XYZ file of C-alpha atoms in Angstrom:
587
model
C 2.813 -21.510 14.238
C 5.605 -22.280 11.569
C 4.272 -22.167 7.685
C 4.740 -26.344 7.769
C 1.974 -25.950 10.030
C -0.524 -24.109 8.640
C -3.779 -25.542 6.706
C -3.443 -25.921 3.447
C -7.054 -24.397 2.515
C -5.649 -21.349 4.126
C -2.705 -20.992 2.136
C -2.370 -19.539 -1.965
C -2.260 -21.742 -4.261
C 0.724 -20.608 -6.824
C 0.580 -23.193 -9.059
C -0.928 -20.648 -11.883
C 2.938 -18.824 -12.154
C 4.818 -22.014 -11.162
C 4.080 -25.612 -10.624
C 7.061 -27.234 -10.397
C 11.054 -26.761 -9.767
C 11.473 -28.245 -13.534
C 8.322 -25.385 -14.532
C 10.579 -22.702 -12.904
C 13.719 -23.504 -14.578
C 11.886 -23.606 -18.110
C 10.104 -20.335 -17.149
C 13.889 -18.842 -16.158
C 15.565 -20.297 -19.113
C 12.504 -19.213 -21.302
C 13.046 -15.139 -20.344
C 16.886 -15.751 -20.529
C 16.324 -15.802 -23.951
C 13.602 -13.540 -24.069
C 16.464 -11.177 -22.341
C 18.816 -12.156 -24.877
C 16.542 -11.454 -28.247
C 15.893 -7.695 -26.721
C 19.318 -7.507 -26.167
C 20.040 -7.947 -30.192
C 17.788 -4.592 -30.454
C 21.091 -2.816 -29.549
C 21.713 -0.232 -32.475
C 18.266 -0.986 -34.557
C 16.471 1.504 -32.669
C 15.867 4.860 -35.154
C 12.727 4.980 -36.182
C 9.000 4.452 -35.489
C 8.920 1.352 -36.562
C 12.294 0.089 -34.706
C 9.985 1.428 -31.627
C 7.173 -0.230 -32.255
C 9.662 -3.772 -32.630
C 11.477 -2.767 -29.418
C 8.067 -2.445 -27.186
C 6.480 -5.269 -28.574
C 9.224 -7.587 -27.475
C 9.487 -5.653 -24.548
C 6.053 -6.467 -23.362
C 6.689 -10.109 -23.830
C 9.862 -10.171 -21.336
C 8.307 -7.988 -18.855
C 5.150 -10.244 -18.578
C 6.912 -13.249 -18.649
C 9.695 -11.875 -15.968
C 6.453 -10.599 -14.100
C 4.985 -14.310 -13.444
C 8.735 -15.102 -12.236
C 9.348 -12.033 -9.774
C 5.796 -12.101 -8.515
C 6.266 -16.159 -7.592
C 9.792 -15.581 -5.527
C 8.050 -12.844 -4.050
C 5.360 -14.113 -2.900
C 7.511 -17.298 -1.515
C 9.460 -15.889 0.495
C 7.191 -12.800 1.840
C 5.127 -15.690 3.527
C 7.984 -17.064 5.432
C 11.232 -15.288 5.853
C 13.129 -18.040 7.225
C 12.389 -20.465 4.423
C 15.784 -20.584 2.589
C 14.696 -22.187 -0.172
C 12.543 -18.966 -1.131
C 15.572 -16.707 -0.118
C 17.493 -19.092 -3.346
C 14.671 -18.261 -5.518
C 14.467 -14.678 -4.604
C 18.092 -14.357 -5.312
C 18.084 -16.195 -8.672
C 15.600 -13.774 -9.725
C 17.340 -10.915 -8.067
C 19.841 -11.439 -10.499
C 17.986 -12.276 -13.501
C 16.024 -9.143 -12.919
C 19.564 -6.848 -12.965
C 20.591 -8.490 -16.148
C 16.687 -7.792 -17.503
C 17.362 -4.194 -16.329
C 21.044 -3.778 -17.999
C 19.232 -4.724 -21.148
C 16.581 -2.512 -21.201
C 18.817 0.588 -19.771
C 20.975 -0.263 -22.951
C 18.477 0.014 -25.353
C 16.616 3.279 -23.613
C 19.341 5.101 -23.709
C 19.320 4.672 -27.498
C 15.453 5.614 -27.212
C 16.127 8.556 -25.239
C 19.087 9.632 -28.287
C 16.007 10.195 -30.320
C 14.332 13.560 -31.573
C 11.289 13.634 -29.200
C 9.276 13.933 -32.283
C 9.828 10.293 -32.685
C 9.273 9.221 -30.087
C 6.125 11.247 -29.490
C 4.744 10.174 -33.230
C 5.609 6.331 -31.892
C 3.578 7.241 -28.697
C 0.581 8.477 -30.322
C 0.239 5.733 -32.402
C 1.427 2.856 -30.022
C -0.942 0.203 -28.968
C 0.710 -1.437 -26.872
C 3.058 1.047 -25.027
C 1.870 4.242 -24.902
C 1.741 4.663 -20.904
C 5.504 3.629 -21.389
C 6.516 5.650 -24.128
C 5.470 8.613 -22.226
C 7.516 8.173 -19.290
C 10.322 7.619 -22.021
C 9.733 11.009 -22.988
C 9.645 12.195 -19.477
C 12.807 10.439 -18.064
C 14.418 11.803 -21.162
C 14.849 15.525 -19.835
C 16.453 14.315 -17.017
C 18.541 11.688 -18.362
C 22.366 11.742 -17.724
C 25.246 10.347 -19.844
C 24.810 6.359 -21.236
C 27.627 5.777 -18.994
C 26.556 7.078 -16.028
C 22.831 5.240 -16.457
C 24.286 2.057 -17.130
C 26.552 2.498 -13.770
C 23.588 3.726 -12.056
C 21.794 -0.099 -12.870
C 24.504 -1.253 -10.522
C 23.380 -0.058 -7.620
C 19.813 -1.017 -7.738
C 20.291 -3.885 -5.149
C 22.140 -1.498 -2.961
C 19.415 1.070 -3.306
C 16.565 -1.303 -2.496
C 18.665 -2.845 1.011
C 17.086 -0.976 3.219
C 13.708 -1.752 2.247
C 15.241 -5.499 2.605
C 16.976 -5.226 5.444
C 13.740 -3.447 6.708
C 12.089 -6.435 6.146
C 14.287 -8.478 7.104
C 14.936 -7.312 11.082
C 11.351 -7.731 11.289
C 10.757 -11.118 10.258
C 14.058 -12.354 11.585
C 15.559 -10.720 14.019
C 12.617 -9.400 16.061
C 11.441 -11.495 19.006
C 9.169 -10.319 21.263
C 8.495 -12.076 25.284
C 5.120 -13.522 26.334
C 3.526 -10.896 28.856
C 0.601 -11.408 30.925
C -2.583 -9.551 31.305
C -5.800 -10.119 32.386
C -4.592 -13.499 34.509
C -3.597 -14.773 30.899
C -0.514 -15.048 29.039
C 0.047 -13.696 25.459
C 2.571 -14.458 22.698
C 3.586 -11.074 21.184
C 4.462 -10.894 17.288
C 3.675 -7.659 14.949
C 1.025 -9.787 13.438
C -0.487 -10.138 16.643
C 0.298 -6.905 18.009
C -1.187 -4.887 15.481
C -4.267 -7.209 14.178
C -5.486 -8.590 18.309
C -4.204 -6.640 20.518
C -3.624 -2.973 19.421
C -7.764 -2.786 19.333
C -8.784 -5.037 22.052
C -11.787 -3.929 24.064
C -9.730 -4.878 27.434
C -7.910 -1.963 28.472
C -5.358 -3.785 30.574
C -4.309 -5.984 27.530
C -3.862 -3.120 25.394
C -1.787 -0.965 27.461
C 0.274 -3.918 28.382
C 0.706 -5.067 24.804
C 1.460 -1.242 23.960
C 4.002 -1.501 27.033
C 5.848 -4.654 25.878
C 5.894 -3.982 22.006
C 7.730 -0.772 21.975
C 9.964 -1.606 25.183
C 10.874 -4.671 22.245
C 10.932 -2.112 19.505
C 13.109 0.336 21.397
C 16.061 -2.393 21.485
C 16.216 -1.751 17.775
C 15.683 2.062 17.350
C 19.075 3.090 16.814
C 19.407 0.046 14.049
C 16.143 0.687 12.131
C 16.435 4.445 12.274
C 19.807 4.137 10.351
C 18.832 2.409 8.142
C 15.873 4.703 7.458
C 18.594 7.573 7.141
C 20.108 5.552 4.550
C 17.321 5.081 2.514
C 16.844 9.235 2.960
C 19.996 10.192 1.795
C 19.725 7.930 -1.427
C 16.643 9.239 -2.067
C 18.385 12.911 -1.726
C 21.242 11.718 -3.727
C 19.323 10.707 -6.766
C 17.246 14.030 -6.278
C 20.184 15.619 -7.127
C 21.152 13.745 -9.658
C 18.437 13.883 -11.380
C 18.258 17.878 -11.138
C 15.341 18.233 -9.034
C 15.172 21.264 -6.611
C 14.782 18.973 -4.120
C 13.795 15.526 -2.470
C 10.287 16.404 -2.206
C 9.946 17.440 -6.401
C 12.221 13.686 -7.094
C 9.543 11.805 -5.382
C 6.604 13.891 -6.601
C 7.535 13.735 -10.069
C 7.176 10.291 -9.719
C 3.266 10.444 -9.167
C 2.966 12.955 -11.416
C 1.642 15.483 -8.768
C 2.510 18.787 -7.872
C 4.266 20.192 -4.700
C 1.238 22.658 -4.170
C -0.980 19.868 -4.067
C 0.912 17.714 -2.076
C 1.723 20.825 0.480
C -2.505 21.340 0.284
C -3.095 17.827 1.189
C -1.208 17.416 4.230
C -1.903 21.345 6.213
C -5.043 19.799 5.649
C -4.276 16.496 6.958
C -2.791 18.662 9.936
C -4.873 21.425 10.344
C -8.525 19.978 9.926
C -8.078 15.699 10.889
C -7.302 16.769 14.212
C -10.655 18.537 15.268
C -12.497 15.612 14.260
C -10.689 12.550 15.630
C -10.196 14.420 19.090
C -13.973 14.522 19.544
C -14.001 10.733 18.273
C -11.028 9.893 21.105
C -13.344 11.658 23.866
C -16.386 9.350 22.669
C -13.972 6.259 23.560
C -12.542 7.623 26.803
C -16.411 7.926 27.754
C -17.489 4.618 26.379
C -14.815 2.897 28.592
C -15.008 5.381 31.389
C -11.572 6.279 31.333
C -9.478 7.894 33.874
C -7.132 9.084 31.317
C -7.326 8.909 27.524
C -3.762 7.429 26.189
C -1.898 6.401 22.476
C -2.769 3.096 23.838
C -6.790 3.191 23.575
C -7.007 5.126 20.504
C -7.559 2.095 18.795
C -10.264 -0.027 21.656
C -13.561 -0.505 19.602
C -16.394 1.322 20.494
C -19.504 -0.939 20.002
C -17.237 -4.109 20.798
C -20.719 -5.512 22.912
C -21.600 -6.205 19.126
C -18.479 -7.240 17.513
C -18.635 -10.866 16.196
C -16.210 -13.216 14.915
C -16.479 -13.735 11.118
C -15.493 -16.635 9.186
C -14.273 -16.986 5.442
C -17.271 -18.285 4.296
C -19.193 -15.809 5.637
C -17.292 -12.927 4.377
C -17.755 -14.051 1.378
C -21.620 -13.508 1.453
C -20.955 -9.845 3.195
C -18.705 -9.078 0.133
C -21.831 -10.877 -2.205
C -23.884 -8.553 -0.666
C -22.022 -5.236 -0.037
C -20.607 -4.977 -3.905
C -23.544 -6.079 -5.516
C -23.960 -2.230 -7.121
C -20.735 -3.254 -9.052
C -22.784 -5.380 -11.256
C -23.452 -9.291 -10.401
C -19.598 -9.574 -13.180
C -18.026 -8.048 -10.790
C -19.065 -9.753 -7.591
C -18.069 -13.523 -9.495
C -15.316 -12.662 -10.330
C -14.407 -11.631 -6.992
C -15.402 -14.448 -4.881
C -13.180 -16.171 -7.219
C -10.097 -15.123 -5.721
C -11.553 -17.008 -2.666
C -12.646 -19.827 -4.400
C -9.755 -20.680 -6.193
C -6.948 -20.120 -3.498
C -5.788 -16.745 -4.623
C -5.483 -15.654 -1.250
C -2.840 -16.106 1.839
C -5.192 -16.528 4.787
C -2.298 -18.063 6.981
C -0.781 -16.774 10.717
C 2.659 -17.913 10.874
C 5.978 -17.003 11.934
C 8.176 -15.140 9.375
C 4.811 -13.956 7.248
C 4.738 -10.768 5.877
C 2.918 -8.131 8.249
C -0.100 -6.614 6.948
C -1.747 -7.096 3.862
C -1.772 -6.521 0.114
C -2.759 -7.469 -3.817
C -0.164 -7.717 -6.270
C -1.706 -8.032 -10.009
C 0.301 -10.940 -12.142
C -0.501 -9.940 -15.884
C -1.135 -12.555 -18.118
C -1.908 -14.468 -15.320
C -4.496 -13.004 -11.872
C -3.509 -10.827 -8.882
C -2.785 -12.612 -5.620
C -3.666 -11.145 -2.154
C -1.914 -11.860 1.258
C -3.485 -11.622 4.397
C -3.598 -12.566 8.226
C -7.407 -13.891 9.106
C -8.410 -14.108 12.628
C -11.886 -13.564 12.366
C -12.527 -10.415 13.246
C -14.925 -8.151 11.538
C -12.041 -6.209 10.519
C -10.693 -8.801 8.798
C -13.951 -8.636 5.956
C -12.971 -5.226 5.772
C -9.569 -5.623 4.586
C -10.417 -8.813 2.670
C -12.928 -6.364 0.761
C -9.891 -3.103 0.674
C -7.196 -5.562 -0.988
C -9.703 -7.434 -3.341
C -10.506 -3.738 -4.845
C -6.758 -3.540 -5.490
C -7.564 -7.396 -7.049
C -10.578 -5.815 -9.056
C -8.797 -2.425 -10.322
C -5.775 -5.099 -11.720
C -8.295 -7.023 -13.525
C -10.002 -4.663 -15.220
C -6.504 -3.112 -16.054
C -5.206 -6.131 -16.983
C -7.586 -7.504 -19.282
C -7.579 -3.728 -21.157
C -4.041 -2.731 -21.451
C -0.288 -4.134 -21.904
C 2.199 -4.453 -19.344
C 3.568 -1.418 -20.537
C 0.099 0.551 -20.484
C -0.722 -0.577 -17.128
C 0.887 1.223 -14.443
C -0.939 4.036 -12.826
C -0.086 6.355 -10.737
C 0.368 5.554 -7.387
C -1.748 8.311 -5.911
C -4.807 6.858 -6.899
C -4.032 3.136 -6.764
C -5.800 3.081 -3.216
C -9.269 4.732 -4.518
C -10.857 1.341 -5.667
C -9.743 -0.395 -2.358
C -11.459 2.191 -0.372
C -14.347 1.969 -2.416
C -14.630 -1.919 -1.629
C -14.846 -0.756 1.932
C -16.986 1.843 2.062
C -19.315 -0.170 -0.286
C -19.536 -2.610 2.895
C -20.250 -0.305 5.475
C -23.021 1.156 3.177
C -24.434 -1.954 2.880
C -24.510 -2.343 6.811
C -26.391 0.794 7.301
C -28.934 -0.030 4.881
C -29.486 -3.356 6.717
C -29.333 -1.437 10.049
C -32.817 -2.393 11.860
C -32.057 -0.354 14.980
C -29.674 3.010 16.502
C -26.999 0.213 17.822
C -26.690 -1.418 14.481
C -26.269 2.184 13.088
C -23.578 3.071 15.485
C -21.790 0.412 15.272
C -21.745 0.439 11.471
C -20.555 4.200 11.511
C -17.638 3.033 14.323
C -16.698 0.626 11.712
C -16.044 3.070 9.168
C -13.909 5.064 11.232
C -12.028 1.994 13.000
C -11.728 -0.084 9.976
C -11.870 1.825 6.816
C -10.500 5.332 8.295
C -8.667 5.073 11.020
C -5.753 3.232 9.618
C -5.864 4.431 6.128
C -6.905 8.144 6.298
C -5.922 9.204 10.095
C -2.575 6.590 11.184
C -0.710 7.129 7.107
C -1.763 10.922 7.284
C -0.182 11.476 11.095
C 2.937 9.433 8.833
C 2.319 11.522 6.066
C 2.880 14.766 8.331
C 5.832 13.077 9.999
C 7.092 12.256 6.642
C 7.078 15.483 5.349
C 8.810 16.918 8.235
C 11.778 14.162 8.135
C 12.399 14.896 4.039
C 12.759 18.767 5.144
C 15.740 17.629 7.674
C 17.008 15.847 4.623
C 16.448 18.794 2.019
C 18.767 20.365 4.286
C 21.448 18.115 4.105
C 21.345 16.688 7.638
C 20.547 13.852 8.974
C 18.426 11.456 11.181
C 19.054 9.125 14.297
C 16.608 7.540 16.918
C 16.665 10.642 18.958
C 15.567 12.675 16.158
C 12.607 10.324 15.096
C 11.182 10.038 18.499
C 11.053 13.373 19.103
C 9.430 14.563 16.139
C 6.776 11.360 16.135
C 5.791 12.081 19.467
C 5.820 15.760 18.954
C 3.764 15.402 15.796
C 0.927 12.714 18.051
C 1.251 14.968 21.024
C 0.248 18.491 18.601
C -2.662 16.405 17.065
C -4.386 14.883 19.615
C -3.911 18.008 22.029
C -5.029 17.645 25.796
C -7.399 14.957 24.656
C -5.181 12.457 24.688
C -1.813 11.472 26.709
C 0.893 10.044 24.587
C 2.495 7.735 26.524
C 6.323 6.541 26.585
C 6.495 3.929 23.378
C 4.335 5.896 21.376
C 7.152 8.017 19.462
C 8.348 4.169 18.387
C 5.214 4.258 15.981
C 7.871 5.279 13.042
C 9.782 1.641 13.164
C 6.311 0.088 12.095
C 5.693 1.060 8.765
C 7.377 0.012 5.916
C 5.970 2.439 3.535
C 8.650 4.892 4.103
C 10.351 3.036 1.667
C 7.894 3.045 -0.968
C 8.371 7.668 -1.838
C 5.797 9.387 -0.389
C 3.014 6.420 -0.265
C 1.981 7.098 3.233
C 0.030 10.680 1.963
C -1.474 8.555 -1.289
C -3.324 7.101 1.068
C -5.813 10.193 2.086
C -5.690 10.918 -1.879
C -7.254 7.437 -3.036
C -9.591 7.256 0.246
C -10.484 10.788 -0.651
C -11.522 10.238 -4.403
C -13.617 6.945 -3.031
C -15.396 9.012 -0.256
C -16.337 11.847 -3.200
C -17.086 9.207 -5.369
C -19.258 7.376 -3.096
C -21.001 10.530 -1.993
C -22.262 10.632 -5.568
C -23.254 7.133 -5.249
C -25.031 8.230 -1.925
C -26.638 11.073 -3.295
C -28.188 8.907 -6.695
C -25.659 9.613 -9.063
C -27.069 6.317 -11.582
C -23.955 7.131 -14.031
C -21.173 6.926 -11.769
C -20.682 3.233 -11.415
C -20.306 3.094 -15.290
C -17.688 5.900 -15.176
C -16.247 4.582 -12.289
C -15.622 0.833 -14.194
C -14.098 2.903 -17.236
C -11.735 4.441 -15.098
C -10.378 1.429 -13.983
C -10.096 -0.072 -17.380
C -7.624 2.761 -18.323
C -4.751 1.632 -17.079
C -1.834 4.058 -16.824
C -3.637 6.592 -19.653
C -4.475 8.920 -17.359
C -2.248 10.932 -15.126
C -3.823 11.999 -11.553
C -5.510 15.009 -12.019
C -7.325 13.213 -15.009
C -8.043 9.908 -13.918
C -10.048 11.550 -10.736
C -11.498 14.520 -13.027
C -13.398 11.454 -14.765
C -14.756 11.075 -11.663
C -15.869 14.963 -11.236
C -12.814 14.334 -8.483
C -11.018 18.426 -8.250
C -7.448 17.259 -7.034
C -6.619 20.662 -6.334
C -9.523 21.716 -5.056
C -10.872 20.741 -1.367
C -11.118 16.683 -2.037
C -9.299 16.514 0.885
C -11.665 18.844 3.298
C -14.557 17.300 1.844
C -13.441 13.925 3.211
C -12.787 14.841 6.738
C -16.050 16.837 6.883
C -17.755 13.091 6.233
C -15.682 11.627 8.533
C -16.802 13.863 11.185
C -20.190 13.430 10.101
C -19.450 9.707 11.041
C -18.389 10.813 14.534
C -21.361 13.066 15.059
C -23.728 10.062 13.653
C -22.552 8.231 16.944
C -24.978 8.184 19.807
């Protein structure tokens, strides 16, 4: 179905950053100048108070840029043919590098500073402390003002493969129909990954399985240059920088150490596996199996129960299933429904997938595929956390004092989900309710999440060593060590069949540092978080809230130690041992 096609009901409504072409260009021309005023900072900034000026403006450009960048975005990320959005992504594309000349101007005059300065300006900073911090950070690995103002140049260049990432999928990739079953299919990712990847007919899977990577393998040697690409810049800047190596560049970035990160996926490696085989044999029973494959990891175990689910109806399983957030939170949730906030839409050239991108000043917007699945309520619930952590940072910090780290930015989506599922097992009447609500959990909240991004996050790890080396990557090189890496975890449970080392070409989060192992790390503070819940903790919620009021104040280790969350301690053990007490649960 093209986007012309597609309901309007089901479709966001983004008439809250722009309404008009004539709203645009007054929003553009208003930041131009914005851009400019900054940009008369140049040689003012020497003091505390010359600080406090520079951030204050600061905060207005970035908010008003945001409301500009986040509507091209999300324009052309529902349709990648529309070339009208691929104009507006471009004009902003190049407003944005002029934004970020400006700003790399005027920090390198920050960074000339005495760092007591700048750390008197932090401490008593309203309005940018989160920002003035990473000043102070960037600052001992800052090279010459000529080199950091070349550097600005290549920021389009450093983000194409990400683009052209995105841009093979949703316009070059075409998949054929295939038939299973005595029906015939259309094949897209959306479809692929969301219908047919955990259908309860065996045949259909398989076959879909079959078809998708025999598609995917036509563009192997494409993608997985362009993945090298993206490696070696990564590496490049590592150096650059001064970092020992790739794996301390992208770290630093989420403020967390190498030991924990090195903790977190032996873990991932050594202790996932014990659990999810036993899960895999409890599906190779359920469908009687003469072989377990990659292709069936993903059928549904209680599907006899599965129902389809429409909006409106989610919207009274999210009513119900966050209510311990306080009746605040639940309204202002359902708002996001309400008020066309959210990208419901199949269509060709949509984004794959699913996320929540916070607008400050303004709301977040989510985007989504529905097909009325149960699964869907689940996501719906995971990216309307994200929705729920950006409002309550929003409303409580700056632009500038709102970024947190990414390694815990999936803990309150997580949350959402496993709030649901609790709620399910409370309103379990019988064994089979029970059992399917644990299945759930595993299918929906930690399959994809916890086991699929930590099998990436041990593949990931593995491809930055080849890197930290100085070599390289090609096709050959992926597939073997993605099918080496499924093959050592699933063991003689399960036979990883030919396709199943294309699972690399998927994900996009490659691109995005070392996402794919944040993943475990925010479902792991949620599932210690809502053990306390489980176990009667009455002041976590309250903490909990606080928490996501704060913004970017606290770095990792704090911002889950306010939730009596160790980081460095077994978080990540703890976690797995409740997912296998979901897989024991099931009779």
């Amino acid at each position: 179905m093209k986007r012309s096609e597609v309901a309007k009901e089901l479709t966001w409504d983004l008439s809250d950053l722009v309404s008009s072409k004539d709203d645009f260009k007054s929003k553009y021309d208003e930041v131009l100048e914005l851009n400019k005023s900054l940009k008369s900072l140049k040689g003012t900034i020497k003091d505390e108070k010359a600080i406090h000026n520079y951030t204050k403006e600061l905060n207005q450009l970035m908010e008003k840029f945001e409301v500009l960048s986040s509507y091209a975005e999300f324009c052309y990320c529902v349709d990648g043919n529309d070339e009208e959005a691929f104009k507006i992504v471009t004009e902003v594309d190049k407003l944005a590098n002029e934004i970020t000349l400006t700003i790399t101007d005027l920090e390198n005059e920050l960074m000339s500073l005495d760092d007591d300065i700048i750390s008197l300006a932090m401490e008593n900073s309203e309005d940018a402390f989160v920002y003035l911090r990473s000043i102070l950070k960037s600052k001992k690995r800052k090279l010459s003002d000529d080199v950091e103002n070349a550097l600005v140049g290549f920021k389009d260049v450093w983000r194409a493969p990400n683009r052209l990432y995105d841009t093979i999928k949703a316009s070059d990739i075409r998949f054929p129909q295939f038939s299973a079953d005595g029906k015939e299919y259309p094949m897209t990712f959306g479809y692929f990954e969301e219908r047919y990847e955990s259908n309860k007919s065996t045949e259909l899977r398989r076959k879909a399985h079959e078809v998708f990577y025999n598609t995917m393998r036509n563009y192997q040697s494409t993608l997985a240059e362009n993945y090298n690409t993206h490696l070696k810049i990564d590496k490049a800047m590592s150096k650059l920088r001064g970092f020992d190596s790739v794996f301390d560049y992208l770290l630093d970035k989420q403020d967390v150490t190498r030991e924990s990160y090195e903790r977190h996926v032996d873990a991932i490696k050594n202790e996932l596996p014990i659990v999810m085989r036993k899960y895999a044999k409890k599906i190779k029973e359920k469908y009687k199996l003469d072989k377990m494959t990659s292709a069936d990891l993903k059928a549904p175990l209680f599907y006899e129960m599965e129902k389809e689910v429409s909006i409106d109806e989610a919207k009274d399983i999210l009513k119900e299933g966050l209510a311990i957030l306080g009746d605040d939170y639940v309204k202002e949730t359902l708002k996001y429904i309400n008020n066309r906030w959210i990208d419901f839409a199949e269509n060709e050239g949509k984004a794959t997938g699913a996320f929540c991108a916070d607008v400050h000043g303004v709301h977040s917007y989510v985007l989504i595929s529905w097909t009325g699945a149960m699964e869907d309520a689940f996501v719906l619930a995971h990216e309307l956390g994200h929705a729920g952590h950006g409002r309550y940072t929003m409303r409580n910090n700056s632009i500038l004092n709102s970024s947190s780290s990414l390694y815990t930015v999936e803990c309150p989506s997580t949350m959402n989900e496993m709030l649901l599922a609790n709620n399910f097992i409370k309103k379990a009447e019988d064994e089979d309710m029970k059992n399917w609500v644990y299945s759930q959990m595993i299918e929906r909240t930690y399959y994809h999440n916890f086991v699929t991004h930590g099998i990436e996050a041990i593949f990931q790890r593995e491809v930055l060593r080849i890197i930290d080396k100085g070599d390289s990557v090609n096709a050959s090189i992926l597939n073997e060590l993605f099918g080496n890496i499924l093959r050592e975890f699933w063991g003689d449970e399960v036979e990883i069949i030919d396709g199943a080392e294309l699972t690399w070409t998927r994900q996009p989060h490659y691109f995005m540092g070392l996402y794919p192992f944040t993943y475990q790390a925010g479902l792991s503070i949620a599932t210690n978080v809502f053990l306390k819940i489980r176990q009667g903790d009455e002041n976590i919620i309250g903490e909990y809230k606080e928490v996501l009021k704060s913004g970017g104040k606290y770095l990792p280790k704090e911002w889950a130690a306010h939730l009596g969350v160790d980081i460095e301690g077994d978080f990540i053990s703890k976690t797995i041992d409740y997912i296998g007490e979901l897989v024991d649960s099931i009779k």
